[in-house]
Short mmCIF file of C-alpha atoms in Angstrom, two decimals:
data_model
loop_
_atom_site.label_atom_id
_atom_site.label_comp_id
_atom_site.label_asym_id
_atom_site.label_seq_id
_atom_site.Cartn_x
_atom_site.Cartn_y
_atom_site.Cartn_z
CA UNK H 115 -26.46 42.44 -62.28
CA UNK H 116 -23.85 41.99 -65.01
CA UNK H 117 -23.04 38.24 -65.08
CA UNK H 118 -19.37 39.04 -65.73
CA UNK H 119 -19.24 41.14 -62.56
CA UNK H 120 -20.72 38.22 -60.62
CA UNK H 121 -18.19 35.86 -62.16
CA UNK H 122 -15.28 38.14 -61.25
CA UNK H 123 -16.54 38.53 -57.68
CA UNK H 124 -16.65 34.75 -57.33
CA UNK H 125 -13.19 34.45 -58.89
CA UNK H 126 -11.75 36.98 -56.43
CA UNK H 127 -13.15 35.11 -53.45
CA UNK H 128 -12.04 31.66 -54.66
CA UNK H 129 -8.59 32.57 -55.97
CA UNK H 130 -7.66 34.63 -52.92
CA UNK H 131 -9.32 32.29 -50.40
CA UNK H 132 -11.24 35.14 -48.80
CA UNK H 133 -12.76 32.93 -46.11
CA UNK H 134 -14.92 35.50 -44.34
CA UNK H 135 -16.31 37.11 -47.46
CA UNK H 136 -19.13 36.05 -49.76
CA UNK H 137 -19.01 37.16 -53.40
CA UNK H 138 -22.23 39.15 -52.83
CA UNK H 139 -20.49 41.11 -50.08
CA UNK H 140 -18.13 42.74 -52.57
CA UNK H 141 -19.35 46.14 -53.70
CA UNK H 142 -18.64 46.23 -57.45
CA UNK H 143 -17.81 49.93 -57.35
CA UNK H 144 -15.63 49.82 -54.22
CA UNK H 145 -11.81 49.87 -54.45
CA UNK H 146 -10.26 46.39 -54.37
CA UNK H 147 -6.87 47.46 -53.09
CA UNK H 148 -5.72 49.12 -49.90
CA UNK H 149 -9.10 50.56 -48.89
CA UNK H 150 -12.34 48.78 -49.72
CA UNK H 151 -11.60 45.07 -49.93
CA UNK H 152 -8.06 45.73 -48.71
CA UNK H 153 -6.10 43.52 -51.10
CA UNK H 154 -2.32 43.92 -51.35
CA UNK H 155 0.24 43.57 -54.13
CA UNK H 156 0.65 39.82 -53.62
CA UNK H 157 -3.15 39.40 -53.95
CA UNK H 158 -2.95 41.50 -57.10
CA UNK H 159 -0.47 39.10 -58.68
CA UNK H 160 -2.60 36.06 -57.81
CA UNK H 161 -5.70 37.76 -59.16
CA UNK H 162 -3.89 38.85 -62.32
CA UNK H 163 -2.73 35.28 -62.97
CA UNK H 164 -6.24 33.89 -62.29
CA UNK H 165 -7.79 36.41 -64.69
CA UNK H 166 -5.19 35.63 -67.34
CA UNK H 167 -5.91 31.91 -67.02
CA UNK H 168 -9.69 32.31 -67.12
CA UNK H 169 -10.03 34.97 -69.83
CA UNK H 170 -6.71 34.89 -71.70
CA UNK H 171 -5.95 38.51 -70.96
CA UNK H 172 -2.77 40.33 -71.81
CA UNK H 173 -1.95 43.02 -69.29
CA UNK H 174 -0.19 46.18 -70.37
CA UNK H 175 3.33 46.68 -69.09
CA UNK H 176 2.31 50.23 -68.28
CA UNK H 177 1.33 49.97 -64.64
CA UNK H 178 -0.91 53.05 -64.45
CA UNK H 179 -3.27 51.59 -67.04
CA UNK H 180 -3.33 48.21 -65.28
CA UNK H 181 -3.98 49.92 -61.98
CA UNK H 182 -7.04 51.62 -63.46
CA UNK H 183 -8.38 48.29 -64.74
CA UNK H 184 -7.88 46.69 -61.33
CA UNK H 185 -9.55 49.52 -59.40
CA UNK H 186 -12.85 47.72 -58.75
CA UNK H 187 -14.94 44.77 -59.87
CA UNK H 188 -16.81 47.09 -62.22
CA UNK H 189 -13.64 48.35 -63.96
CA UNK H 190 -12.28 44.80 -64.14
CA UNK H 191 -15.49 43.55 -65.76
CA UNK H 192 -15.30 46.28 -68.40
CA UNK H 193 -11.64 45.46 -69.05
CA UNK H 194 -12.31 41.71 -69.32
CA UNK H 195 -15.28 42.25 -71.62
CA UNK H 196 -13.16 44.39 -73.92
CA UNK H 197 -10.01 42.29 -74.06
CA UNK H 198 -10.86 38.66 -73.27
CA UNK H 199 -9.64 36.04 -75.74
CA UNK H 200 -11.50 33.14 -74.15
CA UNK U 123 24.35 51.18 -52.55
CA UNK U 124 21.89 49.19 -54.63
CA UNK U 125 23.67 46.42 -56.55
CA UNK U 126 22.39 47.64 -59.94
CA UNK U 127 24.64 50.67 -59.58
CA UNK U 128 27.73 48.49 -59.38
CA UNK U 129 29.40 48.89 -62.78
CA UNK U 130 30.14 45.23 -63.39
CA UNK U 131 30.37 45.95 -67.12
CA UNK U 132 33.78 47.53 -66.53
CA UNK U 133 35.02 43.97 -66.46
CA UNK U 134 33.86 43.25 -70.00
CA UNK U 135 36.60 44.80 -72.22
CA UNK U 136 39.19 42.84 -70.26
CA UNK U 137 37.26 39.61 -70.49
CA UNK U 138 36.79 39.99 -74.25
CA UNK U 139 40.51 40.28 -74.68
CA UNK U 140 40.98 37.23 -72.51
CA UNK U 141 38.34 35.33 -74.50
CA UNK U 142 40.30 35.99 -77.68
CA UNK U 143 43.38 34.71 -75.90
CA UNK U 144 41.48 31.62 -74.78
CA UNK U 145 40.38 30.90 -78.36
CA UNK U 146 43.95 31.16 -79.59
CA UNK U 147 45.94 29.55 -76.81
CA UNK U 148 43.57 27.71 -74.46
CA UNK U 149 42.65 27.93 -70.81
CA UNK U 150 46.15 27.86 -69.31
CA UNK U 151 47.12 30.98 -71.24
CA UNK U 152 43.83 32.55 -70.20
CA UNK U 153 44.57 31.82 -66.54
CA UNK U 154 48.07 33.22 -66.76
CA UNK U 155 46.98 36.44 -68.43
CA UNK U 156 44.13 36.79 -65.98
CA UNK U 157 46.21 37.96 -63.04
CA UNK U 158 47.13 41.47 -64.26
CA UNK U 159 43.46 42.06 -65.12
CA UNK U 160 42.37 40.83 -61.72
CA UNK U 161 44.96 42.91 -59.93
CA UNK U 162 43.88 45.99 -61.85
CA UNK U 163 40.25 45.28 -60.99
CA UNK U 164 41.05 44.83 -57.30
CA UNK U 165 42.87 48.17 -57.22
CA UNK U 166 40.41 50.11 -59.38
CA UNK U 167 37.27 48.82 -57.63
CA UNK U 168 37.67 49.29 -53.87
CA UNK U 169 33.95 48.73 -53.27
CA UNK U 170 34.08 45.31 -54.93
CA UNK U 171 37.28 44.51 -53.04
CA UNK U 172 35.68 45.42 -49.72
CA UNK U 173 32.57 43.37 -50.55
CA UNK U 174 34.72 40.36 -51.36
CA UNK U 175 36.69 40.70 -48.12
CA UNK U 176 33.47 41.12 -46.14
CA UNK U 177 32.05 37.94 -47.63
CA UNK U 178 35.29 36.00 -47.09
CA UNK U 179 35.45 37.16 -43.47
CA UNK U 180 31.87 36.06 -42.78
CA UNK U 181 32.43 32.72 -44.50
CA UNK U 182 35.60 32.08 -42.50
CA UNK U 183 33.61 32.91 -39.35
CA UNK U 184 31.18 30.03 -39.89
CA UNK U 185 33.22 27.59 -41.95
CA UNK U 186 36.46 26.12 -40.66
CA UNK U 187 38.01 25.08 -43.94
CA UNK U 188 37.25 28.37 -45.70
CA UNK U 189 40.09 30.31 -47.35
CA UNK U 190 41.72 32.97 -45.17
CA UNK U 191 40.18 36.39 -45.71
CA UNK U 192 43.06 38.48 -47.06
CA UNK U 193 44.05 40.43 -50.18
CA UNK U 194 45.51 37.37 -51.93
CA UNK U 195 42.23 35.51 -51.46
CA UNK U 196 40.32 38.50 -52.84
CA UNK U 197 42.46 38.21 -55.99
CA UNK U 198 41.64 34.50 -56.24
CA UNK U 199 37.98 35.41 -55.71
CA UNK U 200 38.08 37.87 -58.63
CA UNK U 201 40.00 35.35 -60.74
CA UNK U 202 37.22 32.82 -60.14
CA UNK U 203 34.74 35.49 -61.22
CA UNK U 204 36.67 36.14 -64.44
CA UNK U 205 36.84 32.44 -65.12
CA UNK U 206 33.10 32.17 -64.63
CA UNK U 207 32.66 34.92 -67.22
CA UNK U 208 34.73 32.90 -69.67
CA UNK U 209 32.57 29.85 -69.00
CA UNK U 210 29.44 31.97 -69.42
CA UNK U 211 30.66 33.03 -72.85
CA UNK U 212 31.44 29.44 -73.77
CA UNK U 213 27.95 28.35 -72.72
CA UNK U 214 26.15 31.18 -74.49
CA UNK U 215 28.33 30.75 -77.54
CA UNK U 216 27.10 27.16 -77.81
CA UNK U 217 30.42 25.71 -76.62
CA UNK U 218 29.02 23.53 -73.87
CA UNK U 219 31.33 20.78 -75.16
CA UNK U 220 34.25 22.81 -73.77
CA UNK U 221 32.94 22.25 -70.24
CA UNK U 222 32.42 19.13 -68.14
CA UNK U 223 29.55 18.83 -65.74
CA UNK U 224 27.65 16.42 -63.54
CA UNK U 225 24.08 16.80 -62.37
CA UNK U 226 22.70 16.01 -58.94
CA UNK U 227 18.97 15.78 -58.45
CA UNK U 228 17.84 16.17 -62.08
CA UNK U 229 14.88 13.94 -61.23
CA UNK U 230 13.37 16.84 -59.27
CA UNK U 231 13.23 18.89 -62.45
CA UNK U 232 11.96 16.04 -64.60
CA UNK U 233 9.23 15.15 -62.10
CA UNK U 234 8.08 18.74 -61.94
CA UNK U 235 7.89 18.98 -65.72
CA UNK U 236 6.37 15.54 -66.26
CA UNK U 237 2.94 16.95 -65.45
CA UNK U 238 3.25 19.27 -68.45
CA UNK U 239 3.28 22.33 -66.22
CA UNK U 240 6.33 24.51 -65.91
CA UNK U 241 8.20 25.60 -62.83
CA UNK U 242 10.02 28.52 -61.31
CA UNK U 243 13.77 28.02 -60.99
CA UNK U 244 15.39 29.99 -58.23
CA UNK U 245 19.08 30.57 -58.79
CA UNK U 246 21.86 32.71 -57.38
CA UNK U 247 24.99 34.56 -58.35
CA UNK U 248 27.19 31.70 -57.32
CA UNK U 249 29.23 29.64 -59.75
CA UNK U 250 27.76 29.71 -63.21
CA UNK U 251 24.05 30.22 -63.46
CA UNK U 252 24.25 30.21 -67.29
CA UNK U 253 25.32 26.59 -67.23
CA UNK U 254 22.03 25.80 -65.49
CA UNK U 255 20.06 27.42 -68.27
CA UNK U 256 21.61 25.49 -71.10
CA UNK U 257 21.69 22.25 -69.22
CA UNK U 258 18.08 22.55 -68.13
CA UNK U 259 17.17 23.25 -71.74
CA UNK U 260 19.09 20.19 -72.81
CA UNK U 261 17.48 18.02 -70.21
CA UNK U 262 13.93 19.14 -70.71
CA UNK U 263 13.69 20.72 -74.18
CA UNK U 264 11.44 23.51 -72.95
CA UNK U 265 12.03 27.22 -73.17
CA UNK U 266 13.56 28.97 -70.21
CA UNK U 267 12.45 32.52 -69.48
CA UNK U 268 15.15 34.30 -67.56
CA UNK U 269 14.08 37.34 -65.58
CA UNK U 270 16.90 39.86 -65.63
CA UNK U 271 17.63 43.31 -64.43
CA UNK U 272 18.98 44.53 -67.75
CA UNK U 273 20.02 47.99 -66.61
CA UNK U 274 22.93 46.26 -64.99
CA UNK U 275 23.94 43.92 -67.77
CA UNK U 276 23.14 45.80 -70.98
CA UNK U 277 26.71 45.84 -72.23
CA UNK U 278 27.28 42.23 -71.31
CA UNK U 279 24.06 41.26 -73.11
CA UNK U 280 25.14 43.13 -76.22
CA UNK U 281 28.21 40.97 -76.38
CA UNK U 282 26.14 37.82 -75.90
CA UNK U 283 23.67 38.87 -78.57
CA UNK U 284 26.42 38.94 -81.14
CA UNK U 285 26.92 35.28 -80.31
CA UNK U 286 23.44 34.29 -81.54
CA UNK U 287 21.57 33.00 -78.52
CA UNK U 288 19.46 29.93 -79.05
CA UNK U 289 15.78 30.81 -79.28
CA UNK U 290 14.98 28.39 -76.49
CA UNK U 291 16.18 31.03 -74.13
CA UNK U 292 14.17 34.16 -73.54
CA UNK U 293 15.48 37.04 -71.46
CA UNK U 294 12.77 39.09 -69.84
CA UNK U 295 13.85 42.47 -68.49
CA UNK U 296 12.17 43.24 -65.19
CA UNK U 297 12.46 45.89 -62.54
CA UNK U 298 9.97 44.23 -60.23
CA UNK U 299 7.34 41.52 -60.51
CA UNK U 300 4.54 43.46 -62.15
CA UNK U 301 1.04 42.25 -62.92
CA UNK U 302 1.80 42.17 -66.61
CA UNK U 303 4.94 40.11 -66.02
CA UNK U 304 3.05 37.64 -63.82
CA UNK U 305 0.25 37.26 -66.37
CA UNK U 306 2.77 36.78 -69.19
CA UNK U 307 4.67 34.16 -67.20
CA UNK U 308 1.44 32.37 -66.25
CA UNK U 309 0.85 31.72 -69.93
CA UNK U 310 4.38 30.40 -70.34
CA UNK U 311 4.37 28.20 -67.26
CA UNK U 312 0.99 26.78 -68.32
CA UNK U 313 2.64 25.89 -71.63
CA UNK U 314 5.25 23.89 -69.71
CA UNK U 315 8.03 26.48 -69.83
CA UNK U 316 10.49 27.34 -67.07
CA UNK U 317 11.00 30.71 -65.44
CA UNK U 318 14.39 31.44 -63.90
CA UNK U 319 14.87 34.18 -61.33
CA UNK U 320 17.73 35.08 -59.02
CA UNK U 321 17.00 34.53 -55.35
CA UNK U 322 19.87 36.71 -54.15
CA UNK U 323 19.32 40.07 -55.84
CA UNK U 324 16.63 42.61 -55.13
CA UNK U 325 14.79 43.79 -58.23
CA UNK U 326 13.85 47.01 -56.48
CA UNK U 327 14.90 48.47 -53.19
CA UNK U 328 11.26 49.05 -52.22
CA UNK U 329 10.20 48.01 -48.73
CA UNK U 330 7.96 44.97 -49.00
CA UNK U 331 10.07 43.52 -51.81
CA UNK U 332 12.54 41.89 -49.46
CA UNK U 333 12.90 40.06 -46.19
CA UNK U 334 15.88 39.19 -44.06
CA UNK U 335 17.16 35.70 -43.47
CA UNK U 336 20.22 34.43 -41.69
CA UNK U 337 23.08 33.87 -44.12
CA UNK U 338 26.70 33.11 -43.15
CA UNK U 339 26.07 34.03 -39.54
CA UNK U 340 24.13 37.29 -39.90
CA UNK U 341 20.82 38.52 -41.31
CA UNK U 342 21.09 39.32 -45.01
CA UNK U 343 18.56 40.82 -47.36
CA UNK U 344 16.81 38.56 -49.86
CA UNK U 345 14.10 39.31 -52.42
CA UNK U 346 10.69 37.75 -51.86
CA UNK U 347 9.86 38.09 -55.57
CA UNK U 348 10.70 34.49 -56.52
CA UNK U 349 8.38 33.05 -53.86
CA UNK U 350 5.60 35.53 -54.56
CA UNK U 351 5.84 34.76 -58.27
CA UNK U 352 5.83 30.97 -57.76
CA UNK U 353 2.90 31.44 -55.37
CA UNK U 354 0.91 33.47 -57.89
CA UNK U 355 1.69 30.92 -60.61
CA UNK U 356 0.90 28.03 -58.26
CA UNK U 357 3.78 26.00 -59.62
CA UNK U 358 6.80 24.10 -58.27
CA UNK U 359 9.78 26.08 -57.00
CA UNK U 360 13.13 24.49 -57.73
CA UNK U 361 16.56 25.69 -56.61
CA UNK U 362 19.30 25.36 -59.19
CA UNK U 363 23.02 26.02 -58.70
CA UNK U 364 26.09 25.23 -60.79
CA UNK U 365 29.52 25.54 -59.20
CA UNK U 366 32.92 24.66 -60.56
CA UNK U 367 35.03 22.05 -58.83
CA UNK U 368 38.35 21.73 -60.60
CA UNK U 369 37.53 21.14 -64.24
CA UNK U 370 34.06 19.83 -63.44
CA UNK U 371 30.84 21.75 -62.91
CA UNK U 372 28.53 20.38 -60.30
CA UNK U 373 24.90 21.24 -60.97
CA UNK U 374 22.54 20.72 -58.08
CA UNK U 375 18.80 20.71 -58.39
CA UNK U 376 16.58 20.73 -55.33
CA UNK U 377 12.85 21.19 -55.06
CA UNK U 378 11.90 23.85 -52.50
CA UNK U 379 8.17 23.31 -52.90
CA UNK U 380 5.97 21.13 -55.07
CA UNK U 381 3.52 24.00 -55.20
CA UNK U 382 4.13 27.32 -53.51
CA UNK U 383 1.14 28.40 -51.45
CA UNK U 384 1.15 31.73 -49.64
CA UNK U 385 -2.06 31.73 -47.62
CA UNK U 386 -3.45 35.11 -46.62
CA UNK U 387 -3.27 34.06 -43.01
CA UNK U 388 0.31 33.12 -42.24
CA UNK U 389 1.76 34.51 -45.43
CA UNK U 390 4.79 36.02 -43.73
CA UNK U 391 5.55 32.67 -42.07
CA UNK U 392 5.19 30.76 -45.35
CA UNK U 393 7.52 33.23 -47.07
CA UNK U 394 10.04 33.06 -44.26
CA UNK U 395 10.13 29.24 -44.34
CA UNK U 396 10.89 29.21 -48.07
CA UNK U 397 13.41 32.00 -47.76
CA UNK U 398 15.27 30.31 -44.91
CA UNK U 399 15.44 27.08 -46.87
CA UNK U 400 16.88 28.88 -49.85
CA UNK U 401 19.41 30.76 -47.69
CA UNK U 402 20.51 27.47 -46.12
CA UNK U 403 20.99 25.86 -49.55
CA UNK U 404 22.92 28.91 -50.70
CA UNK U 405 25.14 28.80 -47.65
CA UNK U 406 25.90 25.13 -48.31
CA UNK U 407 26.90 26.07 -51.87
CA UNK U 408 29.21 28.81 -50.53
CA UNK U 409 30.88 26.33 -48.20
CA UNK U 410 31.42 23.91 -51.06
CA UNK U 411 32.57 26.58 -53.53
CA UNK U 412 33.91 29.40 -51.32
CA UNK U 413 35.38 31.57 -54.08
CA UNK U 414 32.40 31.41 -56.44
CA UNK U 415 30.08 33.81 -54.64
CA UNK U 416 29.74 36.66 -57.13
CA UNK U 417 27.82 39.39 -55.37
CA UNK U 418 30.40 42.15 -55.10
CA UNK U 419 28.31 44.70 -53.23
CA UNK U 420 27.36 45.09 -49.55
CA UNK U 421 25.12 42.04 -49.39
CA UNK U 422 24.30 42.30 -45.68
CA UNK U 423 23.24 45.96 -45.75
CA UNK U 424 19.55 46.78 -46.12
CA UNK U 425 18.81 48.73 -49.34
CA UNK U 426 19.27 52.45 -49.02
CA UNK U 427 21.40 51.95 -45.94
CA UNK U 428 24.67 52.87 -47.57
#
């Protein structure tokens, strides 16, 4: 497995305090929001801030693009790999 | 009606004229010349007049010493608003020396910043929020990022821009707390900067962006954005108000939370507790400065309800 995907799964679980979920339980291709993991917009903000702090990301103001990056662990890993500054 | 559709900019040509008058002849002349402008505004803007009367009636219902809710008080209410605009211009024009102020609770701000991390300042449209910005900058020497709904204030901002704003102040236009805004602000708060956001205006009318809390005797609609943002940033949340008392501004600083935590389980309760605390602080400010509440739209109506 892609180590970045594993790192992001662990980050999701720790930053959102997902008590009943292990990082391995998260399907990297499954949707993070609404269906799938079932995160909401407040979770999205917390996750966005955590990702910014860890990887020094800048997120586009255009929400459709950001939504695509945040679709799943797999899309997030690709986005982080392409735009991380730390 | 959503507040952003209230054309508050219609006040600006009048206030610019009055500002010129103030520069030439001083505050007494400004106050004297204010009344025709205020009377015109009260007649030309029935929605604002009704909102003022509604607020004054609710305040009088819960506060014994409050001014009587009648047309004359509405005029005084608008006059206080105009005067606050003059003070805003003085502050933004670098004329803080023209105003007197005292600070209560500045230690809360200093303590929060001592750790090198920033904080979220929650403010309101009462008194003179601009005074808070400059004073906080003076006290702490860090940049303040003010989240603003610019669609509403574009003309007012244009006037302020001509007055060369200090670069320690950064206005960030927002129409909701987006992921990109939160990530941007995380970088700034981590660098020790402050983020100021109004706790009494909805950024959007979308369901899920607001909650109700009791305010002046009845449930009113408040944005949850400030608490959600402070929660995502994991930083202190500090309430900041500046109201005028005679010739003196009283600036009060109060910490709402050392670190905002919105746990997944019990999130609604955590939000409600913060919101109720803010609403109670705001109500206390209204009691102390009854004519300085400057939300001239139907504050107690849910968005989209009229």
